[in-house]
């Protein structure tokens, strides 16, 4: 019995505290004087007439919701309501060919909106074997293959027999242009040829998609509105590169021909290289840890990847 009375008293005190915050002090004092330890309130008409407005307002406040945001005009956002904990977002599963939304900026770190990256180009499954095949194809194809040595018929020298076949005690020889003599020929030496190996176009295209997807998954793919620089000074590019976190080598990819100012500003930096979108390749992407592409370059790459392969 005593426990139930105490609970009723605590509940009533909670209502009285809410009343003290919302109503006038006169109504609150009337309630305190009329309240007895039995937990009952006098039920006269005057008391109900005075408190009817209070209970209506209390019910409205219970059903109403107010959202306080940093942009609210009521005043400064309370610091005790701001959480200092890092919000953990679930990691994205790579290789599901889902479209990616990436922020667009520029060299001055200004907000230029967002851009949607095609999932079938920038979110394909990572396959190291495809990357290995494409890199081998690139390195083999870029070899000049101009190495050449002279055979015994191409080496300059006489064609007479150096000494008689017999009665000299020396080894028999028929020419001084043989490979065993100084200045002689080279046997089975290299001749000019092509070192290129065959890799299908679909595999080459898939290799470029995998390289772009890997940079996007690492967070090392940046999209700029454009690659315009104010001057041709190298110090501007140096300052821009220093502002990027964990960047050792930077590859800038523009849509069309390279701007002359950008070309002059980067030609003395060994860790910054510039390419047009038509020249973007797997080996160059792997050589640089950060890839910066303009909006036009992204559109051209996606268009190139979606173009049917001519057989």
GROMACS .gro file of C-alpha atoms in nm:
model
  311
    1UNK     CA    1   0.000   0.000   0.000
    2UNK     CA    2   0.277   0.239   0.094
    3UNK     CA    3   0.463   0.150  -0.228
    4UNK     CA    4   0.162   0.230  -0.447
    5UNK     CA    5   0.108   0.564  -0.267
    6UNK     CA    6   0.472   0.662  -0.319
    7UNK     CA    7   0.452   0.582  -0.690
    8UNK     CA    8   0.138   0.792  -0.724
    9UNK     CA    9   0.308   1.079  -0.540
   10UNK     CA   10   0.612   1.061  -0.776
   11UNK     CA   11   0.386   1.057  -1.081
   12UNK     CA   12   0.196   1.357  -0.952
   13UNK     CA   13   0.521   1.543  -0.881
   14UNK     CA   14   0.624   1.481  -1.241
   15UNK     CA   15   0.299   1.637  -1.361
   16UNK     CA   16   0.346   1.928  -1.122
   17UNK     CA   17   0.697   1.991  -1.251
   18UNK     CA   18   0.563   2.002  -1.606
   19UNK     CA   19   0.292   2.233  -1.486
   20UNK     CA   20   0.544   2.466  -1.326
   21UNK     CA   21   0.730   2.496  -1.656
   22UNK     CA   22   0.421   2.568  -1.863
   23UNK     CA   23   0.160   2.748  -1.645
   24UNK     CA   24   0.164   3.053  -1.421
   25UNK     CA   25   0.291   3.036  -1.059
   26UNK     CA   26  -0.063   3.102  -0.921
   27UNK     CA   27  -0.205   2.783  -1.072
   28UNK     CA   28   0.093   2.586  -0.948
   29UNK     CA   29   0.050   2.713  -0.592
   30UNK     CA   30  -0.319   2.621  -0.601
   31UNK     CA   31  -0.231   2.266  -0.700
   32UNK     CA   32   0.032   2.234  -0.428
   33UNK     CA   33  -0.208   2.356  -0.159
   34UNK     CA   34  -0.489   2.129  -0.276
   35UNK     CA   35  -0.271   1.819  -0.300
   36UNK     CA   36  -0.285   1.584   0.003
   37UNK     CA   37  -0.076   1.279   0.094
   38UNK     CA   38  -0.351   1.038  -0.004
   39UNK     CA   39  -0.279   1.116  -0.364
   40UNK     CA   40  -0.621   1.263  -0.434
   41UNK     CA   41  -0.698   1.608  -0.568
   42UNK     CA   42  -1.017   1.797  -0.486
   43UNK     CA   43  -1.259   1.774  -0.771
   44UNK     CA   44  -1.432   2.109  -0.754
   45UNK     CA   45  -1.545   2.283  -1.069
   46UNK     CA   46  -1.325   2.585  -1.010
   47UNK     CA   47  -1.007   2.378  -1.014
   48UNK     CA   48  -1.105   2.198  -1.333
   49UNK     CA   49  -1.196   2.525  -1.498
   50UNK     CA   50  -0.852   2.670  -1.417
   51UNK     CA   51  -0.657   2.366  -1.533
   52UNK     CA   52  -0.853   2.266  -1.843
   53UNK     CA   53  -0.640   2.490  -2.062
   54UNK     CA   54  -0.323   2.349  -1.908
   55UNK     CA   55  -0.409   1.987  -1.985
   56UNK     CA   56  -0.506   2.077  -2.342
   57UNK     CA   57  -0.174   2.252  -2.391
   58UNK     CA   58   0.010   1.961  -2.231
   59UNK     CA   59  -0.153   1.716  -2.468
   60UNK     CA   60  -0.058   1.927  -2.767
   61UNK     CA   61   0.301   1.947  -2.651
   62UNK     CA   62   0.321   1.573  -2.613
   63UNK     CA   63   0.207   1.520  -2.972
   64UNK     CA   64   0.416   1.795  -3.128
   65UNK     CA   65   0.776   1.743  -3.244
   66UNK     CA   66   1.041   2.007  -3.294
   67UNK     CA   67   1.361   1.934  -3.488
   68UNK     CA   68   1.656   2.155  -3.402
   69UNK     CA   69   1.913   2.180  -3.678
   70UNK     CA   70   2.229   2.392  -3.718
   71UNK     CA   71   2.039   2.601  -3.975
   72UNK     CA   72   1.755   2.688  -3.735
   73UNK     CA   73   1.705   3.059  -3.677
   74UNK     CA   74   1.623   3.021  -3.306
   75UNK     CA   75   1.985   3.061  -3.200
   76UNK     CA   76   2.312   2.877  -3.181
   77UNK     CA   77   2.304   2.500  -3.198
   78UNK     CA   78   2.365   2.357  -2.846
   79UNK     CA   79   2.713   2.210  -2.822
   80UNK     CA   80   2.603   1.936  -2.584
   81UNK     CA   81   2.373   1.795  -2.854
   82UNK     CA   82   2.653   1.763  -3.108
   83UNK     CA   83   2.806   1.417  -3.111
   84UNK     CA   84   3.182   1.388  -3.130
   85UNK     CA   85   3.175   1.020  -3.222
   86UNK     CA   86   3.277   0.913  -3.571
   87UNK     CA   87   2.983   0.786  -3.770
   88UNK     CA   88   3.066   0.442  -3.906
   89UNK     CA   89   2.913   0.372  -4.244
   90UNK     CA   90   2.897   0.017  -4.376
   91UNK     CA   91   3.169  -0.063  -4.626
   92UNK     CA   92   3.061  -0.079  -4.987
   93UNK     CA   93   3.088  -0.415  -5.156
   94UNK     CA   94   3.320  -0.380  -5.455
   95UNK     CA   95   3.244  -0.534  -5.791
   96UNK     CA   96   2.863  -0.517  -5.799
   97UNK     CA   97   2.855  -0.278  -6.099
   98UNK     CA   98   2.663  -0.019  -5.899
   99UNK     CA   99   2.668   0.347  -5.999
  100UNK     CA  100   2.887   0.562  -5.775
  101UNK     CA  101   2.815   0.919  -5.665
  102UNK     CA  102   3.136   1.118  -5.621
  103UNK     CA  103   3.180   1.485  -5.530
  104UNK     CA  104   3.323   1.720  -5.793
  105UNK     CA  105   3.581   1.982  -5.694
  106UNK     CA  106   3.873   2.172  -5.846
  107UNK     CA  107   4.228   2.276  -5.765
  108UNK     CA  108   4.098   2.529  -5.510
  109UNK     CA  109   3.894   2.261  -5.322
  110UNK     CA  110   3.565   2.431  -5.412
  111UNK     CA  111   3.240   2.238  -5.413
  112UNK     CA  112   3.118   2.187  -5.769
  113UNK     CA  113   2.835   1.940  -5.704
  114UNK     CA  114   2.829   1.567  -5.764
  115UNK     CA  115   2.876   1.328  -6.054
  116UNK     CA  116   2.742   0.977  -6.110
  117UNK     CA  117   3.003   0.727  -6.230
  118UNK     CA  118   2.880   0.436  -6.439
  119UNK     CA  119   2.895   0.114  -6.239
  120UNK     CA  120   2.993  -0.102  -6.538
  121UNK     CA  121   3.308   0.109  -6.578
  122UNK     CA  122   3.405   0.219  -6.226
  123UNK     CA  123   3.273  -0.072  -6.016
  124UNK     CA  124   3.371  -0.400  -6.181
  125UNK     CA  125   3.522  -0.700  -5.997
  126UNK     CA  126   3.897  -0.673  -5.939
  127UNK     CA  127   4.100  -0.937  -6.127
  128UNK     CA  128   4.477  -0.928  -6.096
  129UNK     CA  129   4.527  -1.179  -6.377
  130UNK     CA  130   4.361  -0.944  -6.627
  131UNK     CA  131   4.577  -0.655  -6.506
  132UNK     CA  132   4.888  -0.872  -6.545
  133UNK     CA  133   4.799  -0.969  -6.900
  134UNK     CA  134   4.726  -0.612  -7.006
  135UNK     CA  135   5.046  -0.475  -6.849
  136UNK     CA  136   5.254  -0.744  -7.021
  137UNK     CA  137   5.086  -0.656  -7.350
  138UNK     CA  138   5.160  -0.285  -7.302
  139UNK     CA  139   5.524  -0.332  -7.207
  140UNK     CA  140   5.587  -0.581  -7.486
  141UNK     CA  141   5.417  -0.370  -7.751
  142UNK     CA  142   5.611  -0.056  -7.664
  143UNK     CA  143   5.948  -0.222  -7.724
  144UNK     CA  144   6.112  -0.091  -8.039
  145UNK     CA  145   6.262  -0.422  -8.142
  146UNK     CA  146   6.545  -0.253  -8.337
  147UNK     CA  147   6.825  -0.465  -8.186
  148UNK     CA  148   7.044  -0.628  -8.448
  149UNK     CA  149   7.372  -0.820  -8.475
  150UNK     CA  150   7.583  -0.919  -8.776
  151UNK     CA  151   7.611  -1.270  -8.907
  152UNK     CA  152   7.929  -1.413  -9.065
  153UNK     CA  153   7.817  -1.295  -9.406
  154UNK     CA  154   7.769  -0.937  -9.282
  155UNK     CA  155   8.096  -0.894  -9.090
  156UNK     CA  156   8.367  -0.705  -9.277
  157UNK     CA  157   8.689  -0.898  -9.342
  158UNK     CA  158   8.873  -1.109  -9.593
  159UNK     CA  159   8.743  -1.434  -9.722
  160UNK     CA  160   9.076  -1.615  -9.774
  161UNK     CA  161   9.183  -1.908  -9.567
  162UNK     CA  162   9.413  -1.780  -9.290
  163UNK     CA  163   9.670  -2.071  -9.313
  164UNK     CA  164   9.697  -2.409  -9.477
  165UNK     CA  165   9.480  -2.692  -9.365
  166UNK     CA  166   9.771  -2.915  -9.263
  167UNK     CA  167  10.141  -2.915  -9.156
  168UNK     CA  168  10.118  -2.605  -8.935
  169UNK     CA  169  10.016  -2.765  -8.609
  170UNK     CA  170   9.742  -2.512  -8.563
  171UNK     CA  171   9.367  -2.561  -8.560
  172UNK     CA  172   9.207  -2.565  -8.897
  173UNK     CA  173   9.008  -2.254  -8.994
  174UNK     CA  174   8.854  -2.133  -9.314
  175UNK     CA  175   8.775  -1.769  -9.227
  176UNK     CA  176   8.872  -1.504  -8.978
  177UNK     CA  177   8.517  -1.379  -8.962
  178UNK     CA  178   8.395  -1.666  -8.746
  179UNK     CA  179   8.242  -1.607  -8.403
  180UNK     CA  180   8.553  -1.740  -8.225
  181UNK     CA  181   8.770  -1.455  -8.356
  182UNK     CA  182   8.785  -1.102  -8.227
  183UNK     CA  183   8.566  -0.878  -8.440
  184UNK     CA  184   8.391  -1.181  -8.582
  185UNK     CA  185   8.026  -1.261  -8.626
  186UNK     CA  186   7.760  -1.322  -8.360
  187UNK     CA  187   7.582  -1.651  -8.390
  188UNK     CA  188   7.207  -1.668  -8.317
  189UNK     CA  189   7.205  -1.301  -8.218
  190UNK     CA  190   6.896  -1.079  -8.204
  191UNK     CA  191   6.747  -0.938  -8.520
  192UNK     CA  192   6.486  -0.661  -8.560
  193UNK     CA  193   6.145  -0.798  -8.475
  194UNK     CA  194   5.819  -0.713  -8.302
  195UNK     CA  195   5.779  -0.817  -7.937
  196UNK     CA  196   5.404  -0.761  -7.935
  197UNK     CA  197   5.180  -1.032  -7.797
  198UNK     CA  198   4.815  -1.084  -7.875
  199UNK     CA  199   4.551  -0.978  -7.622
  200UNK     CA  200   4.186  -0.952  -7.719
  201UNK     CA  201   4.019  -0.612  -7.727
  202UNK     CA  202   3.763  -0.719  -7.469
  203UNK     CA  203   4.042  -0.813  -7.228
  204UNK     CA  204   4.220  -0.481  -7.286
  205UNK     CA  205   3.900  -0.288  -7.224
  206UNK     CA  206   3.828  -0.492  -6.912
  207UNK     CA  207   4.178  -0.419  -6.782
  208UNK     CA  208   4.116  -0.043  -6.802
  209UNK     CA  209   3.782  -0.083  -6.624
  210UNK     CA  210   3.948  -0.284  -6.346
  211UNK     CA  211   4.221  -0.022  -6.299
  212UNK     CA  212   3.962   0.258  -6.275
  213UNK     CA  213   3.751   0.052  -6.033
  214UNK     CA  214   4.054  -0.015  -5.812
  215UNK     CA  215   4.133   0.356  -5.782
  216UNK     CA  216   3.768   0.436  -5.711
  217UNK     CA  217   3.751   0.167  -5.441
  218UNK     CA  218   4.068   0.303  -5.275
  219UNK     CA  219   3.928   0.656  -5.271
  220UNK     CA  220   4.213   0.770  -5.497
  221UNK     CA  221   3.992   0.879  -5.786
  222UNK     CA  222   3.916   1.251  -5.786
  223UNK     CA  223   3.685   1.427  -6.030
  224UNK     CA  224   3.748   1.794  -6.109
  225UNK     CA  225   3.518   2.031  -6.289
  226UNK     CA  226   3.810   2.119  -6.518
  227UNK     CA  227   4.189   2.129  -6.510
  228UNK     CA  228   4.223   2.500  -6.573
  229UNK     CA  229   4.510   2.671  -6.390
  230UNK     CA  230   4.547   3.049  -6.359
  231UNK     CA  231   4.915   3.063  -6.459
  232UNK     CA  232   5.189   2.841  -6.592
  233UNK     CA  233   5.387   2.861  -6.268
  234UNK     CA  234   5.505   2.527  -6.133
  235UNK     CA  235   5.462   2.637  -5.770
  236UNK     CA  236   5.082   2.638  -5.816
  237UNK     CA  237   5.078   2.269  -5.906
  238UNK     CA  238   5.318   2.196  -5.618
  239UNK     CA  239   5.080   2.365  -5.373
  240UNK     CA  240   4.782   2.177  -5.513
  241UNK     CA  241   4.964   1.844  -5.485
  242UNK     CA  242   5.068   1.914  -5.126
  243UNK     CA  243   4.704   1.974  -5.027
  244UNK     CA  244   4.610   1.622  -5.136
  245UNK     CA  245   4.648   1.361  -4.863
  246UNK     CA  246   4.877   1.060  -4.912
  247UNK     CA  247   4.971   1.156  -5.266
  248UNK     CA  248   5.313   1.062  -5.401
  249UNK     CA  249   5.252   1.049  -5.776
  250UNK     CA  250   4.968   1.231  -5.947
  251UNK     CA  251   4.814   1.162  -6.286
  252UNK     CA  252   4.596   1.435  -6.441
  253UNK     CA  253   4.358   1.327  -6.717
  254UNK     CA  254   4.178   1.586  -6.928
  255UNK     CA  255   3.910   1.529  -7.188
  256UNK     CA  256   4.058   1.699  -7.493
  257UNK     CA  257   4.400   1.841  -7.577
  258UNK     CA  258   4.611   1.939  -7.279
  259UNK     CA  259   4.601   2.304  -7.181
  260UNK     CA  260   4.930   2.481  -7.255
  261UNK     CA  261   4.946   2.640  -6.910
  262UNK     CA  262   4.896   2.304  -6.741
  263UNK     CA  263   5.158   2.145  -6.963
  264UNK     CA  264   5.416   2.409  -6.876
  265UNK     CA  265   5.330   2.396  -6.505
  266UNK     CA  266   5.383   2.018  -6.480
  267UNK     CA  267   5.671   1.949  -6.715
  268UNK     CA  268   5.937   2.002  -6.445
  269UNK     CA  269   5.764   1.780  -6.185
  270UNK     CA  270   5.861   1.415  -6.200
  271UNK     CA  271   5.569   1.313  -5.977
  272UNK     CA  272   5.294   1.487  -6.181
  273UNK     CA  273   5.202   1.371  -6.530
  274UNK     CA  274   4.927   1.482  -6.766
  275UNK     CA  275   4.742   1.270  -7.024
  276UNK     CA  276   4.445   1.323  -7.255
  277UNK     CA  277   4.155   1.084  -7.210
  278UNK     CA  278   4.240   0.903  -7.534
  279UNK     CA  279   4.581   0.812  -7.390
  280UNK     CA  280   4.462   0.678  -7.054
  281UNK     CA  281   4.600   0.327  -7.002
  282UNK     CA  282   4.637   0.063  -6.732
  283UNK     CA  283   5.013   0.096  -6.684
  284UNK     CA  284   4.997   0.473  -6.629
  285UNK     CA  285   4.719   0.431  -6.373
  286UNK     CA  286   4.923   0.174  -6.179
  287UNK     CA  287   5.233   0.398  -6.181
  288UNK     CA  288   5.046   0.680  -6.004
  289UNK     CA  289   4.874   0.639  -5.670
  290UNK     CA  290   4.623   0.922  -5.729
  291UNK     CA  291   4.413   0.972  -6.041
  292UNK     CA  292   4.253   1.311  -6.110
  293UNK     CA  293   4.006   1.326  -6.398
  294UNK     CA  294   3.807   1.616  -6.532
  295UNK     CA  295   3.433   1.585  -6.581
  296UNK     CA  296   3.482   1.584  -6.958
  297UNK     CA  297   3.743   1.306  -6.932
  298UNK     CA  298   3.505   1.085  -6.733
  299UNK     CA  299   3.230   1.132  -6.991
  300UNK     CA  300   3.466   1.045  -7.277
  301UNK     CA  301   3.602   0.737  -7.101
  302UNK     CA  302   3.250   0.609  -7.032
  303UNK     CA  303   3.151   0.673  -7.393
  304UNK     CA  304   3.460   0.487  -7.513
  305UNK     CA  305   3.387   0.190  -7.287
  306UNK     CA  306   3.028   0.171  -7.410
  307UNK     CA  307   3.123   0.183  -7.780
  308UNK     CA  308   3.081  -0.158  -7.949
  309UNK     CA  309   3.404  -0.332  -8.046
  310UNK     CA  310   3.463  -0.355  -8.420
  311UNK     CA  311   3.558  -0.705  -8.526
   0.00000   0.00000   0.00000
